[in-house]
XYZ file of C-alpha atoms in Angstrom:
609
model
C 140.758 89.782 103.966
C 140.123 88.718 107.473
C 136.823 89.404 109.293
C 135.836 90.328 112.631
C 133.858 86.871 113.289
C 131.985 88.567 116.029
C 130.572 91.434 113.649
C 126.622 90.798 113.525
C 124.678 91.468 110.449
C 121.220 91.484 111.010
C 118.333 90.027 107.980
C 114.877 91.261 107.594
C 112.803 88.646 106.172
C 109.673 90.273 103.773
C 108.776 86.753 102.886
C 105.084 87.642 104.576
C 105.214 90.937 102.334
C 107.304 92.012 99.759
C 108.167 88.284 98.284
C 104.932 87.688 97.808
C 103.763 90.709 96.276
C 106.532 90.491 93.872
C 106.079 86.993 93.156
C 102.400 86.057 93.362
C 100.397 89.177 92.938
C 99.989 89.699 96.441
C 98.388 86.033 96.731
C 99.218 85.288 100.415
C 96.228 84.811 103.316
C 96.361 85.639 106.993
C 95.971 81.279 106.929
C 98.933 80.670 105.068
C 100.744 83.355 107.384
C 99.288 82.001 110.200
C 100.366 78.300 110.122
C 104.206 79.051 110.032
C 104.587 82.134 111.715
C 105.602 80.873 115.116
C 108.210 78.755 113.067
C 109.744 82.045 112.027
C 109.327 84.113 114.549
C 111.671 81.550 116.192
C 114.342 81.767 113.284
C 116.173 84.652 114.731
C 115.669 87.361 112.216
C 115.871 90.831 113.055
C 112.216 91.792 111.917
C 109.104 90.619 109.825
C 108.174 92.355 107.054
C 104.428 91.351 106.860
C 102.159 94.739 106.347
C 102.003 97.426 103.974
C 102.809 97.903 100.719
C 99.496 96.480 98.132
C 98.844 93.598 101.088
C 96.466 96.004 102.664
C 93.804 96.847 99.804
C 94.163 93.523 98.495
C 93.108 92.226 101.586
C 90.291 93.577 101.184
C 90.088 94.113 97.721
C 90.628 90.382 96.387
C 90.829 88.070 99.806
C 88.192 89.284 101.469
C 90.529 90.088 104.855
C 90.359 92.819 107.738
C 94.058 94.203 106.749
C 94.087 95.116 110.419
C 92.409 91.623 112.016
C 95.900 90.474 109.811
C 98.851 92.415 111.713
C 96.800 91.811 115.196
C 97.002 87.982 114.489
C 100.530 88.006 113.140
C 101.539 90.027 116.772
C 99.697 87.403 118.550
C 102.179 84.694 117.156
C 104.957 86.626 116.784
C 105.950 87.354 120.307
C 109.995 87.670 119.655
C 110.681 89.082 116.658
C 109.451 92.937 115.916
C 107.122 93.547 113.167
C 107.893 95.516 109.635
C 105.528 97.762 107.579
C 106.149 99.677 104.069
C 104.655 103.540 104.936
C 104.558 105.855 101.599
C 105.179 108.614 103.935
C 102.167 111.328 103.350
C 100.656 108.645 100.981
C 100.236 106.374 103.961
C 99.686 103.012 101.435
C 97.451 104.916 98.822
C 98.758 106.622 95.768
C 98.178 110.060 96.603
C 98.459 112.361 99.818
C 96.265 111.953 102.911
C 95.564 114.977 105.289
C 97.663 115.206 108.165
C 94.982 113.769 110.965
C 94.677 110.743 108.736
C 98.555 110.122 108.694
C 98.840 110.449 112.480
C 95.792 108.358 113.737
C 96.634 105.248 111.229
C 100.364 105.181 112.724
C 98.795 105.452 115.900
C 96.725 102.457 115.047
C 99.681 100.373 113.372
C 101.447 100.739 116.684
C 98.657 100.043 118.782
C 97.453 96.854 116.749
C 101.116 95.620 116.915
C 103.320 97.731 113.850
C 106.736 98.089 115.425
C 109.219 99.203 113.197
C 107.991 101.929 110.125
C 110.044 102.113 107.017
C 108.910 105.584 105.604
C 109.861 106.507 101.913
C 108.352 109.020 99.587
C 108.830 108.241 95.743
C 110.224 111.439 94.793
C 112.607 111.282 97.681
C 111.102 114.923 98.681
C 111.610 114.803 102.840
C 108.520 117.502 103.360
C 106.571 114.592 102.333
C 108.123 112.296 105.029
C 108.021 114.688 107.611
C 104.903 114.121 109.290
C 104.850 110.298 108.823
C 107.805 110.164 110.640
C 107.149 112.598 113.555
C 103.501 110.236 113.777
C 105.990 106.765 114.385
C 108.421 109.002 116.998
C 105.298 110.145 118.974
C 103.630 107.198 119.411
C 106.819 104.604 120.079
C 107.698 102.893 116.833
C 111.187 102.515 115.341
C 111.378 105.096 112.487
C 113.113 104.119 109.641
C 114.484 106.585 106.740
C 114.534 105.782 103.161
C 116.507 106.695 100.347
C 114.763 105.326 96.931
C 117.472 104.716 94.678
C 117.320 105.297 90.869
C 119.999 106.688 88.464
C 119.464 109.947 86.473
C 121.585 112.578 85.893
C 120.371 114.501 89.089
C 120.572 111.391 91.707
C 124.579 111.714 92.808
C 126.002 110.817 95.991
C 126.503 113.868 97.298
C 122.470 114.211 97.143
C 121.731 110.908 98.587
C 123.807 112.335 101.434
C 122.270 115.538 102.073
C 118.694 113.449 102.208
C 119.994 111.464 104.423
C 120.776 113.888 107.272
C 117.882 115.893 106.377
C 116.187 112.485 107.392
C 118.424 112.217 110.578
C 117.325 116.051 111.480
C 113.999 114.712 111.749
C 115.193 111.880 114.559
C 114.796 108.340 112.374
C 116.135 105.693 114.106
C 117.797 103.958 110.969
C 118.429 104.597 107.189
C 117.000 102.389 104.500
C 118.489 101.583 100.900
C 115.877 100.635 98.772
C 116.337 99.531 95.620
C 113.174 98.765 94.071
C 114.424 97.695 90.771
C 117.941 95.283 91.841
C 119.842 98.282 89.838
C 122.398 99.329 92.614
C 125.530 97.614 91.341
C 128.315 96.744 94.095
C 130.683 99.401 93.170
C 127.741 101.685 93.600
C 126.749 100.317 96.719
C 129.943 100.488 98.226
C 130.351 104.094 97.047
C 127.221 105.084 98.677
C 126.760 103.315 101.777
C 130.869 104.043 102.105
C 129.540 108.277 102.144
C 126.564 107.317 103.992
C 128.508 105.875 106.957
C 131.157 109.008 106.963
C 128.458 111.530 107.253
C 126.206 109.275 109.367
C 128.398 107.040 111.646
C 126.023 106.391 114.463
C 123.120 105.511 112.112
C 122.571 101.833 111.521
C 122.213 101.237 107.466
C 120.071 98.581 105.906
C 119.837 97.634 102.498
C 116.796 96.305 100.417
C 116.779 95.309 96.569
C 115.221 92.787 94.332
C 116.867 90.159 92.067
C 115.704 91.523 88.999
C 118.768 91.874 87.705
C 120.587 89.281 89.492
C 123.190 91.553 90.990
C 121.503 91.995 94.428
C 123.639 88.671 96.235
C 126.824 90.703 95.136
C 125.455 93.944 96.011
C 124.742 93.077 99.108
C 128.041 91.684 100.307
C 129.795 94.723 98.806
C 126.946 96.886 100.608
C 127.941 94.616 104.555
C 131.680 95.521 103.386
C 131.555 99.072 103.188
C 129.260 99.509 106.479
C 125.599 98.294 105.805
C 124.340 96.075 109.283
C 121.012 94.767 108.250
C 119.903 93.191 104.504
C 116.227 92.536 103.593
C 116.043 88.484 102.112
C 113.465 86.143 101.647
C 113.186 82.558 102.474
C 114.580 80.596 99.218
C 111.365 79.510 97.380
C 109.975 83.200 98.151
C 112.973 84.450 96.401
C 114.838 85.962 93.524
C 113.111 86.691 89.746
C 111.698 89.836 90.882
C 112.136 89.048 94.965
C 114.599 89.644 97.327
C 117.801 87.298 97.323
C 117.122 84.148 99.327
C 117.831 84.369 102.794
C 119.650 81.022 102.659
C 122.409 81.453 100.218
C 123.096 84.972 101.933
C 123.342 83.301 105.100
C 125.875 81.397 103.652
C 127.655 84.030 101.527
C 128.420 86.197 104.740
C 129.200 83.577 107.400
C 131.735 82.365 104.447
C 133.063 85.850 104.943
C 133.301 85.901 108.443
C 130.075 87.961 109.525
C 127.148 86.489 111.948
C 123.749 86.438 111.097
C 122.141 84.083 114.250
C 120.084 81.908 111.558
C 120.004 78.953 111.610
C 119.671 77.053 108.177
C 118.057 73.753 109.353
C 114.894 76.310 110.735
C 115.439 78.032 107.542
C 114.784 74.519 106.063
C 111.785 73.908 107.454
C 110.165 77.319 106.515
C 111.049 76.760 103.371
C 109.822 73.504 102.813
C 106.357 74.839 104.042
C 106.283 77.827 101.208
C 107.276 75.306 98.536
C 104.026 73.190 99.235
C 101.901 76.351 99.394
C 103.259 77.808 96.598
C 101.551 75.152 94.296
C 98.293 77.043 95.258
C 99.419 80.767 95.371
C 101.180 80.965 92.323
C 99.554 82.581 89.487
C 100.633 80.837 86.382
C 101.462 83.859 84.764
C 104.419 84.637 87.274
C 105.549 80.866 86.514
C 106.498 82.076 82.701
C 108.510 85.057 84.091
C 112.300 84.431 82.925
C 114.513 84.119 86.592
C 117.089 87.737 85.668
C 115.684 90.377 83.208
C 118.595 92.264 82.536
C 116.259 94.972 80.798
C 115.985 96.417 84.391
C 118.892 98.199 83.996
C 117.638 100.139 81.299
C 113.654 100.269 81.912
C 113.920 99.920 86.078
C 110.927 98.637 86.769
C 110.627 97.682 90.232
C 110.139 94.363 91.345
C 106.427 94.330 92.437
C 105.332 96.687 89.344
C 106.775 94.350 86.608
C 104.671 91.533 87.167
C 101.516 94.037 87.133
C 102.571 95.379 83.910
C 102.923 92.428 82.290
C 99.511 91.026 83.821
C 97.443 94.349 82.542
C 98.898 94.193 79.210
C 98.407 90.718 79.463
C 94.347 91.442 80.446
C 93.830 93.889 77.733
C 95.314 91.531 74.932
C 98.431 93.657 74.310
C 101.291 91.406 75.977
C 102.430 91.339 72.932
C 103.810 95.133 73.275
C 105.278 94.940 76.240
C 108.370 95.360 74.284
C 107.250 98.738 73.244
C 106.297 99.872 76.958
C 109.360 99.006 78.144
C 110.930 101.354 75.402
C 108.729 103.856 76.670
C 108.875 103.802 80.126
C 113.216 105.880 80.581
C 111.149 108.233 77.742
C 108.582 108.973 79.669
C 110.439 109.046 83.330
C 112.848 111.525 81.702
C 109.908 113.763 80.524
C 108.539 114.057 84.150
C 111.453 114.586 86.006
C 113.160 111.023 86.093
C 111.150 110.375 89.720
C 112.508 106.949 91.345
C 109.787 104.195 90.045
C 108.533 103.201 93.144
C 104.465 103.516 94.303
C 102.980 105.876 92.993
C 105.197 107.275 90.676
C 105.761 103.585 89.167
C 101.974 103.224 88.887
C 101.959 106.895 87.421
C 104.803 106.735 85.025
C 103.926 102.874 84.480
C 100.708 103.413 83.377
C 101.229 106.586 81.465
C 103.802 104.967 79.126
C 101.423 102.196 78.698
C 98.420 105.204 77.590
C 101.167 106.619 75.218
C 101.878 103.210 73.425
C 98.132 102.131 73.434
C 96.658 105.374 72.248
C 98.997 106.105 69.334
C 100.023 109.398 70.729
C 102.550 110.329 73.434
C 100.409 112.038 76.026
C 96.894 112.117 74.267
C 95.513 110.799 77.078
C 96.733 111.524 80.546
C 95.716 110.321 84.060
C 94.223 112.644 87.036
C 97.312 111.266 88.496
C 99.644 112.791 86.122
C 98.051 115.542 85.978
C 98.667 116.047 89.812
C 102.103 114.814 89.556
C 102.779 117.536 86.878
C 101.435 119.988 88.627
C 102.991 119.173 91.978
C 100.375 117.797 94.431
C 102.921 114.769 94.811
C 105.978 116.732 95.385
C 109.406 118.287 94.171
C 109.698 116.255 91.063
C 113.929 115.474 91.204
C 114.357 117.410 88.014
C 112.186 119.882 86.523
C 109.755 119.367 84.165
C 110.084 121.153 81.011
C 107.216 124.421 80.967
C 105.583 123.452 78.013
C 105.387 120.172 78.722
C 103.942 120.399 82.397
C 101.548 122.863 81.032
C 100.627 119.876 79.069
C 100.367 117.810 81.337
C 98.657 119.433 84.163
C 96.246 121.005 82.040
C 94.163 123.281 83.577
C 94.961 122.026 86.943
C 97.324 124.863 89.083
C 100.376 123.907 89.801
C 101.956 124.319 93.392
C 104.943 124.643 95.112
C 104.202 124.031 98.529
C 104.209 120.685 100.536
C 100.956 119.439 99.365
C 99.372 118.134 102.188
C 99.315 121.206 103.673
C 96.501 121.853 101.398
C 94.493 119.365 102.622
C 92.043 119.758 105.339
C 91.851 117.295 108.021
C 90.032 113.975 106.675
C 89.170 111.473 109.706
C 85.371 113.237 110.631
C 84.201 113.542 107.189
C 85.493 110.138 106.572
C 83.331 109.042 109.348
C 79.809 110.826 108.912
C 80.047 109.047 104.560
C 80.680 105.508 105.940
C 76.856 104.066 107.149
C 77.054 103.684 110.735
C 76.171 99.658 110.718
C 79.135 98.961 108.318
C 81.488 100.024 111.137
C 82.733 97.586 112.992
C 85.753 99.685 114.579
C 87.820 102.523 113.977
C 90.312 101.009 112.194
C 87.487 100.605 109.445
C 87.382 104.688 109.182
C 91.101 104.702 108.312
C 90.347 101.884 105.927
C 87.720 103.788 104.117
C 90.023 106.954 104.136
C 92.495 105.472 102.254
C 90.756 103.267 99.704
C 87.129 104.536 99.870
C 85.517 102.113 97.079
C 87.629 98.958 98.509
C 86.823 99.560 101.495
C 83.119 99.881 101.184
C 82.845 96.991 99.280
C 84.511 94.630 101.894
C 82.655 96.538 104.751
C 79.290 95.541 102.378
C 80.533 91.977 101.800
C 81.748 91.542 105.254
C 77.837 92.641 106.394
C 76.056 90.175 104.327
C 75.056 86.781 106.616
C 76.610 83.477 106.543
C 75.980 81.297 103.422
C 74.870 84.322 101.496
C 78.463 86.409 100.905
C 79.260 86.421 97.039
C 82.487 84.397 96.000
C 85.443 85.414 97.062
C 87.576 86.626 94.499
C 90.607 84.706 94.921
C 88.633 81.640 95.430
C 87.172 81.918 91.880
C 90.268 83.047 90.652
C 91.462 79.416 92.402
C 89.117 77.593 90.771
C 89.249 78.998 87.444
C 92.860 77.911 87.374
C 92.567 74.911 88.473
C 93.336 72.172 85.376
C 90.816 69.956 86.588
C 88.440 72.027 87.200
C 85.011 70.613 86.475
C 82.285 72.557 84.359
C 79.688 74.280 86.432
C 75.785 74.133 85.410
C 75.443 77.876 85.283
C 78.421 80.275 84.478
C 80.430 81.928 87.039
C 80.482 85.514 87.129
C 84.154 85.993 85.353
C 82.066 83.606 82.380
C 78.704 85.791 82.348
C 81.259 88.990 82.161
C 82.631 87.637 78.658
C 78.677 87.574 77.824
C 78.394 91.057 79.230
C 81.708 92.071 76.672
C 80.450 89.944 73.992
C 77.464 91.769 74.332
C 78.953 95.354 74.312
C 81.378 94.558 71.203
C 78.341 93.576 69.159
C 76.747 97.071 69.994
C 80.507 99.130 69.362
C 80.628 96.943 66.353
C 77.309 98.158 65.002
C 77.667 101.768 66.041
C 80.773 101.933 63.587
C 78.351 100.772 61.417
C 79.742 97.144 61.256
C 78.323 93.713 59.942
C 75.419 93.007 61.949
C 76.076 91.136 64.328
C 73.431 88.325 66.069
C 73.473 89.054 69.766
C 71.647 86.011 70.952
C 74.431 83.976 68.736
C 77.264 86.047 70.564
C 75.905 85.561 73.941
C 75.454 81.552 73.938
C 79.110 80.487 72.396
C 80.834 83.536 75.134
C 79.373 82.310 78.230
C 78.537 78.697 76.813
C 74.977 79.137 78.153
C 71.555 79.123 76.207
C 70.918 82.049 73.591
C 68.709 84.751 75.214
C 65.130 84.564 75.350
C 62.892 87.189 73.661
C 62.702 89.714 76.369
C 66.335 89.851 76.671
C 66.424 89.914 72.526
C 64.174 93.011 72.830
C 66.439 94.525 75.678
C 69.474 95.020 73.673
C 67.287 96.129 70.740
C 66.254 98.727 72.668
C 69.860 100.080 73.261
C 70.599 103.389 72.949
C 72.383 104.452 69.240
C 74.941 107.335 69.021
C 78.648 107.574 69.663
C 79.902 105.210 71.881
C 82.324 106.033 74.820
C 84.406 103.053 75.181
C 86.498 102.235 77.987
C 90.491 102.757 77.455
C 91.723 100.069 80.036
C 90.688 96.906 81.595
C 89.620 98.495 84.986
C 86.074 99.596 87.109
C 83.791 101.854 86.028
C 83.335 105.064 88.039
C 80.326 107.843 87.589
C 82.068 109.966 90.139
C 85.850 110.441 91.593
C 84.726 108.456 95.120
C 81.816 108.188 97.381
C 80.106 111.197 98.261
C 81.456 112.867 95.443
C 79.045 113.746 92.419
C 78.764 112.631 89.185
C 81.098 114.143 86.438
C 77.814 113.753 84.265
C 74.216 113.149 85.004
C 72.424 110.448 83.191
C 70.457 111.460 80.011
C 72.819 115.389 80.225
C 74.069 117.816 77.758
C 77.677 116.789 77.022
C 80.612 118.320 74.937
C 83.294 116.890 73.152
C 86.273 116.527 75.347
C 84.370 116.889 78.977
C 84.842 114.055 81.293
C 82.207 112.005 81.870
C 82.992 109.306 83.893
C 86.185 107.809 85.365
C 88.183 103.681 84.653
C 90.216 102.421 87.320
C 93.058 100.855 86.457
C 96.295 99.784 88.108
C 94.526 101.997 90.637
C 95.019 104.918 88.979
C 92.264 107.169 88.029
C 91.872 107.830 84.005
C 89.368 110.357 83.207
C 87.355 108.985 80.239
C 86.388 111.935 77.596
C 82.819 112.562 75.849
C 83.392 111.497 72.101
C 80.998 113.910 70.464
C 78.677 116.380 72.174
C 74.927 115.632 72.830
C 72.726 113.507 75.201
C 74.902 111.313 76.768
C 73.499 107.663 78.533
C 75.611 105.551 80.254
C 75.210 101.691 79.681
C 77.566 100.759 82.489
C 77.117 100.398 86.250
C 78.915 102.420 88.342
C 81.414 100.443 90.551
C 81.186 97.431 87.868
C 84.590 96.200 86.007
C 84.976 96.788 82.236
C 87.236 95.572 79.828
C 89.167 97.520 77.148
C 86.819 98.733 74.021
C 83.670 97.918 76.016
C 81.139 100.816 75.569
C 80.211 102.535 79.072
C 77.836 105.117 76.934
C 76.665 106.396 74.389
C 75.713 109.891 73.192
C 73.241 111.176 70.784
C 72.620 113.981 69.008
């Protein structure tokens, strides 16, 4: 069938975003961005996907990076192409809902640091929660984009993707996203979809994003162009596929073949690439190098792109790759139970981890995350489907459940924010909305970024670097990942004698862990002075919390009165909250620091009678 050759369709590039977050766990610095980004701003793309998403926390989290020095740089290079950003709606890029201040001043900050174009989503697809985000990006002179999140369930139809979609016009977006977080949208789908989309919408411009989990996104996307779609999200070749976006190269290709123009040119495209191919011999984990190129168990499980690598690293971490197979099984069992919400963050984190607690602990639902709870109980939203009464009840606990858009229980956040953060630890304002949204990040890069020259600790993905490195050359005294094993080596003795194990010799179990001398007396008569009594050992790999976030007290006091079943204290992991349970009821001590990580099994306290 003949073309209009003149007939533009435009390509997003999320090479500086998404690619990389799918790919290599969010590896990429503000360096590597830095030294090609003129090269691609001149490439002709219709926008630069480079903020949002995990890149922000893990700026600070794990690279040691102002998230916000990041997008000003980027702007600074990037003088002709506009610049993209992933907003989770009310959830801003957290995993639950901010008040409505904090929504409105950080879009105001995007835009005024260099954000221009915001594509707002909420992961149950409920538009209250998008409301406010949106009316933020109008106000202050972004491009608002729309979202549909698209999953299949019996509820998700086109007729419903429809009627979001002009409940999302209503609100004055300037363009409608697709996105496919898992590569699942099949062409005939696709064309079905976008085919309704542009009869009930025809002056809104359509763009489609999806992952080549599957391997159907190349197809999908060409059937998507056909029936309407203007814009497709792609990444630069060695950026691409597995559980990226299709490479922006062979697209290129696929639609000019078809008689569509995309203004790339492919010996620019050539050059970008070759630079990301060199770089990626540094910021590839080697884990993500083992990942098979199409999983084709996306189409049952639908994992999105950027979760499946986590899942497989945390199982990986806690020594239980192995049952991966089992999570996966899990996972449609456990999204039908809550209302089969579109797995995309939170509710992939939420539903993610949650299957992973159900095949872990034995028991479907014997241990369930503050963030389920919430979800149950509606603080994120209209769940698609219901849940079934007995089992939210369940679920939620003794947490009331709600109806109402749920930040409009929130009071306004930004001044409280400010008066917990210490005055010299902020640098601008930007830091306050920082804080806001990841509190315990936040303040641990503001503390890092305080200490002088030549006396910061390590940063984390430089040890990570160097621990990776094959010819890496033994150290004198053991790094801190190395005197961590000690730490757990440590701990396991202790859990192993509180079960009233083989005794075990500490000193012996320190030296061969962290391959470092056995401990001296004093530290012999340390650990003999433990505590004894029922340990309370930590479910996940994760960080150890006393309290739900700064300012906040302590679940239990040092050395308190306990019962069996209270919570106690609190392990991050995959950034979700899991309330951790007293064992047995008595004097509980905790043996853990608060804010320090912990592995899986490793006691954080012990109570006594």
């Amino acid at each position: 069938m003949e073309k209009d050759t003149l007939k533009k369709v435009r390509i997003t590039d999320t090479t500086l975003r998404d690619a990389h977050q799918s790919l290599w766990a969010t590896r990429m610095r503000t360096d590597d961005i830095l030294k090609i980004a003129e090269k691609v701003d001149a490439a002709g793309y219709y926008s630069l996907e480079c903020w949002g998403g995990a890149t922000f926390d893990v700026c600070m989290r794990f690279l040691r990076e102002n998230p916000w020095e990041r997008l000003r740089q980027i702007k600074a290079v990037c003088k002709n192409t506009p610049l993209q950003m992933l907003l989770r709606g009310q959830n801003i890029l957290g995993y639950k809902h901010y008040p409505d201040d904090v929504v409105e001043r950080f879009v105001a900050l995007a835009c005024e640091n260099g954000m221009d174009i915001f594509r707002v989503f909420d992961a149950l697809n409920d538009p209250r929660n998008l409301e406010k985000a949106i009316a933020s990006v109008k106000k202050y002179g972004g491009h608002a984009q729309g979202t549909i999140c698209y999953t299949t369930s019996p509820v998700h139809t086109v007729e419903n993707y429809v009627k979001l979609a002009k409940e999302q016009e209503a609100m004055g977006i300037d363009s409608l996203a697709i996105k496919d977080m898992a590569g699942i949208l099949t062409p005939g789908a696709a064309r079905a979809l976008v085919g309704a989309l542009a009869k009930a919408l025809p002056d809104m411009p359509i763009q489609i994003h999806s992952h080549m989990t599957s391997g159907m996104a190349a197809a999908m996307y060409l059937a998507a162009v056909e029936a309407g779609a203007g814009c497709v999200d792609c990444a630069i070749s060695t950026m691409s596929s597995f559980s990226s976006q299709p490479p922006c190269e062979s697209i290129v290709t696929i639609l000019e073949s078809e008689g569509y123009s995309t203004g790339l040119d492919q010996s620019k495209l050539a050059e970008i690439n070759a630079y990301f191919k060199e770089l990626k011999k540094t910021r590839q984990p080697a884990s993500s190098a083992k990942v098979e190129p199409v999983d084709a168990g996306v189409l049952v499980h639908a994992i999105p792109g950027g979760m499946i690598s986590n899942l497989r690293s945390q199982l990986a971490q806690q020594g239980a790759l192995d049952r991966l197979p089992e999570v996966l099984a899990e996972l449609p069992k456990t999204r039908a139970d809550m209302g089969y919400p579109p797995l995309v963050t939170p509710t992939s984190q939420i539903v993610g981890v949650q299957s992973v607690l159900n095949v872990l602990s034995g028991k479907r639902y014997s241990m369930v995350t503050d963030e389920t709870k919430r979800y149950a109980a509606g603080y994120y939203g209209r769940t698609p489907a219901p849940i079934e009464k007995k089992l939210q009840k369940k679920l939620a606990g003794d947490l009331k459940t709600i109806s109402c858009r749920p930040a409009d229980l929130l009071k306004p956040g930004l001044a409280a924010a400010a008066k917990e953060i210490p005055a010299k630890l902020i640098q601008a304002e930007e830091d306050i909305l920082s804080y806001c949204l990841f509190p315990e990040v936040a303040l641990g890069y503001f503390k890092w970024r305080a200490q002088p020259e030549g006396t910061k600790d390590p940063i984390p993905a430089d040890v990570e670097m160097q621990k990776s490195a094959p010819d890496a050359a033994p150290t004198s005294a053991p790094d801190a990942e190395t005197a961590k094993f000690a730490q757990i080596g440590r701990a396991f003795a202790a859990l192993m004698a509180a079960y009233g194990g083989t005794k075990i010799d500490l000193a012996a179990v320190n030296a061969e862990a962290a391959h470092q001398p056995a401990e001296t007396p004093a530290e012999t008569a340390a650990n003999d002075s433990a505590p004894v009594g029922t340990p309370v050992t930590a479910p996940l790999n994760g960080t150890f919390y006393r309290s739900a976030g700064p300012g906040k007290p302590e679940l239990a006091a040092d050395g308190a009165s306990v019962k069996t079943g209270e919570p106690v204290c609190i392990v991050e992991a995959m950034k979700l909250f899991n309330p951790i349970k007293a064992t047995a009821s008595g004097k509980i001590t905790f043996v853990a620091k608060h804010g320090a990580p912990v592995a899986k099994g490793e006691t954080v306290a012990v109570i006594s009678e």
